[in-house]
Amino acid sequence: ALAEAVHTSAPIAMVVAGLLIGNHGRAFAMSEQTRKNLDMFWGLIDEILNSVLFLLIGVEVLVMHITHQHLFAMLLIVPAVLLARWWSVAASLAVLMRRGQERRAGIAVLTWAGLRGGLSVAMALALPSGTERNTIIAITYGVVVFSILVQGTTMPRVVKHYLTRGLGGSPAASH
């Protein structure tokens, strides 16, 4: 009510209030066993919802018709997504870090670590029917598949590369 009275977003105000109260509630109002049970419960809910989401993704892929234009668009969008991620990370780190190899390493690792997945696909699947929906879903799948198969599987090597070059730790720390 207060958020609406001052013409701000009530849902965002509720999220902020939940974070503030929830963090203090966990620390002061719950026993260790209650925190453990709560974490297990929400972990289970997360796994169930992810399973349902990826089941829906599988069903959608079976009925989706991917054209050559979709494949071409995927090839164009993947580098565009990585470039947008690089730009946003570089701009943020320019404000937060001093110049040097550490910042360059941070930009590279954080850019490559920007994995996309369930939320992107869920938003694409929520679009209303139409020709644009199929294109957006196909492109989103392409970006997510690249993210999981390429970025996800090479992330340990990217981090190790920067650690062994002395940009965030010692080579011994990477073993």
JSON list of N, CA, C and O in Angstrom, two decimals, residues 86 89 93 103-113 155 158 162:
[
{"chain": "A", "resi": 86, "resn": "TRP", "atom": "N", "xyz": [28.99, -8.96, -22.68]},
{"chain": "A", "resi": 86, "resn": "TRP", "atom": "CA", "xyz": [30.33, -8.39, -22.50]},
{"chain": "A", "resi": 86, "resn": "TRP", "atom": "C", "xyz": [30.24, -6.90, -22.21]},
{"chain": "A", "resi": 86, "resn": "TRP", "atom": "O", "xyz": [30.88, -6.39, -21.30]},
{"chain": "A", "resi": 89, "resn": "VAL", "atom": "N", "xyz": [28.82, -6.27, -18.65]},
{"chain": "A", "resi": 89, "resn": "VAL", "atom": "CA", "xyz": [29.81, -6.64, -17.63]},
{"chain": "A", "resi": 89, "resn": "VAL", "atom": "C", "xyz": [30.96, -5.64, -17.64]},
{"chain": "A", "resi": 89, "resn": "VAL", "atom": "O", "xyz": [31.40, -5.17, -16.58]},
{"chain": "A", "resi": 93, "resn": "LEU", "atom": "N", "xyz": [32.04, -3.38, -14.47]},
{"chain": "A", "resi": 93, "resn": "LEU", "atom": "CA", "xyz": [33.36, -3.52, -13.86]},
{"chain": "A", "resi": 93, "resn": "LEU", "atom": "C", "xyz": [34.22, -2.28, -14.03]},
{"chain": "A", "resi": 93, "resn": "LEU", "atom": "O", "xyz": [35.11, -2.03, -13.22]},
{"chain": "A", "resi": 103, "resn": "ARG", "atom": "N", "xyz": [40.70, -6.89, -14.06]},
{"chain": "A", "resi": 103, "resn": "ARG", "atom": "CA", "xyz": [39.43, -6.46, -14.64]},
{"chain": "A", "resi": 103, "resn": "ARG", "atom": "C", "xyz": [39.18, -7.16, -15.96]},
{"chain": "A", "resi": 103, "resn": "ARG", "atom": "O", "xyz": [38.06, -7.61, -16.23]},
{"chain": "A", "resi": 104, "resn": "ARG", "atom": "N", "xyz": [40.19, -7.29, -16.79]},
{"chain": "A", "resi": 104, "resn": "ARG", "atom": "CA", "xyz": [40.01, -7.99, -18.07]},
{"chain": "A", "resi": 104, "resn": "ARG", "atom": "C", "xyz": [39.63, -9.44, -17.83]},
{"chain": "A", "resi": 104, "resn": "ARG", "atom": "O", "xyz": [38.77, -9.99, -18.52]},
{"chain": "A", "resi": 105, "resn": "ALA", "atom": "N", "xyz": [40.26, -10.07, -16.84]},
{"chain": "A", "resi": 105, "resn": "ALA", "atom": "CA", "xyz": [39.92, -11.46, -16.52]},
{"chain": "A", "resi": 105, "resn": "ALA", "atom": "C", "xyz": [38.49, -11.54, -16.00]},
{"chain": "A", "resi": 105, "resn": "ALA", "atom": "O", "xyz": [37.73, -12.44, -16.38]},
{"chain": "A", "resi": 106, "resn": "GLY", "atom": "N", "xyz": [38.11, -10.60, -15.15]},
{"chain": "A", "resi": 106, "resn": "GLY", "atom": "CA", "xyz": [36.75, -10.58, -14.63]},
{"chain": "A", "resi": 106, "resn": "GLY", "atom": "C", "xyz": [35.72, -10.42, -15.73]},
{"chain": "A", "resi": 106, "resn": "GLY", "atom": "O", "xyz": [34.69, -11.10, -15.74]},
{"chain": "A", "resi": 107, "resn": "ILE", "atom": "N", "xyz": [36.01, -9.55, -16.67]},
{"chain": "A", "resi": 107, "resn": "ILE", "atom": "CA", "xyz": [35.09, -9.34, -17.80]},
{"chain": "A", "resi": 107, "resn": "ILE", "atom": "C", "xyz": [34.96, -10.62, -18.61]},
{"chain": "A", "resi": 107, "resn": "ILE", "atom": "O", "xyz": [33.86, -11.05, -18.94]},
{"chain": "A", "resi": 108, "resn": "ALA", "atom": "N", "xyz": [36.08, -11.25, -18.91]},
{"chain": "A", "resi": 108, "resn": "ALA", "atom": "CA", "xyz": [36.04, -12.47, -19.72]},
{"chain": "A", "resi": 108, "resn": "ALA", "atom": "C", "xyz": [35.27, -13.59, -19.02]},
{"chain": "A", "resi": 108, "resn": "ALA", "atom": "O", "xyz": [34.39, -14.23, -19.61]},
{"chain": "A", "resi": 109, "resn": "VAL", "atom": "N", "xyz": [35.59, -13.81, -17.75]},
{"chain": "A", "resi": 109, "resn": "VAL", "atom": "CA", "xyz": [34.94, -14.91, -17.02]},
{"chain": "A", "resi": 109, "resn": "VAL", "atom": "C", "xyz": [33.46, -14.62, -16.81]},
{"chain": "A", "resi": 109, "resn": "VAL", "atom": "O", "xyz": [32.61, -15.49, -17.04]},
{"chain": "A", "resi": 110, "resn": "LEU", "atom": "N", "xyz": [33.11, -13.42, -16.40]},
{"chain": "A", "resi": 110, "resn": "LEU", "atom": "CA", "xyz": [31.70, -13.10, -16.17]},
{"chain": "A", "resi": 110, "resn": "LEU", "atom": "C", "xyz": [30.89, -13.08, -17.47]},
{"chain": "A", "resi": 110, "resn": "LEU", "atom": "O", "xyz": [29.71, -13.43, -17.47]},
{"chain": "A", "resi": 111, "resn": "THR", "atom": "N", "xyz": [31.51, -12.68, -18.56]},
{"chain": "A", "resi": 111, "resn": "THR", "atom": "CA", "xyz": [30.81, -12.73, -19.84]},
{"chain": "A", "resi": 111, "resn": "THR", "atom": "C", "xyz": [30.52, -14.17, -20.23]},
{"chain": "A", "resi": 111, "resn": "THR", "atom": "O", "xyz": [29.39, -14.51, -20.60]},
{"chain": "A", "resi": 112, "resn": "TRP", "atom": "N", "xyz": [31.52, -15.03, -20.12]},
{"chain": "A", "resi": 112, "resn": "TRP", "atom": "CA", "xyz": [31.34, -16.43, -20.51]},
{"chain": "A", "resi": 112, "resn": "TRP", "atom": "C", "xyz": [30.43, -17.17, -19.53]},
{"chain": "A", "resi": 112, "resn": "TRP", "atom": "O", "xyz": [29.76, -18.12, -19.89]},
{"chain": "A", "resi": 113, "resn": "ALA", "atom": "N", "xyz": [30.37, -16.71, -18.28]},
{"chain": "A", "resi": 113, "resn": "ALA", "atom": "CA", "xyz": [29.55, -17.37, -17.26]},
{"chain": "A", "resi": 113, "resn": "ALA", "atom": "C", "xyz": [28.08, -16.97, -17.34]},
{"chain": "A", "resi": 113, "resn": "ALA", "atom": "O", "xyz": [27.27, -17.49, -16.58]},
{"chain": "A", "resi": 155, "resn": "MET", "atom": "N", "xyz": [33.35, -23.62, -19.25]},
{"chain": "A", "resi": 155, "resn": "MET", "atom": "CA", "xyz": [33.56, -22.67, -18.15]},
{"chain": "A", "resi": 155, "resn": "MET", "atom": "C", "xyz": [34.73, -23.04, -17.25]},
{"chain": "A", "resi": 155, "resn": "MET", "atom": "O", "xyz": [35.54, -22.17, -16.91]},
{"chain": "A", "resi": 158, "resn": "VAL", "atom": "N", "xyz": [37.89, -21.97, -18.95]},
{"chain": "A", "resi": 158, "resn": "VAL", "atom": "CA", "xyz": [38.04, -20.52, -19.01]},
{"chain": "A", "resi": 158, "resn": "VAL", "atom": "C", "xyz": [38.56, -20.00, -17.67]},
{"chain": "A", "resi": 158, "resn": "VAL", "atom": "O", "xyz": [39.52, -19.21, -17.62]},
{"chain": "A", "resi": 162, "resn": "TYR", "atom": "N", "xyz": [42.44, -18.29, -16.74]},
{"chain": "A", "resi": 162, "resn": "TYR", "atom": "CA", "xyz": [42.74, -17.02, -16.08]},
{"chain": "A", "resi": 162, "resn": "TYR", "atom": "C", "xyz": [43.42, -17.21, -14.74]},
{"chain": "A", "resi": 162, "resn": "TYR", "atom": "O", "xyz": [44.24, -16.38, -14.35]}
]
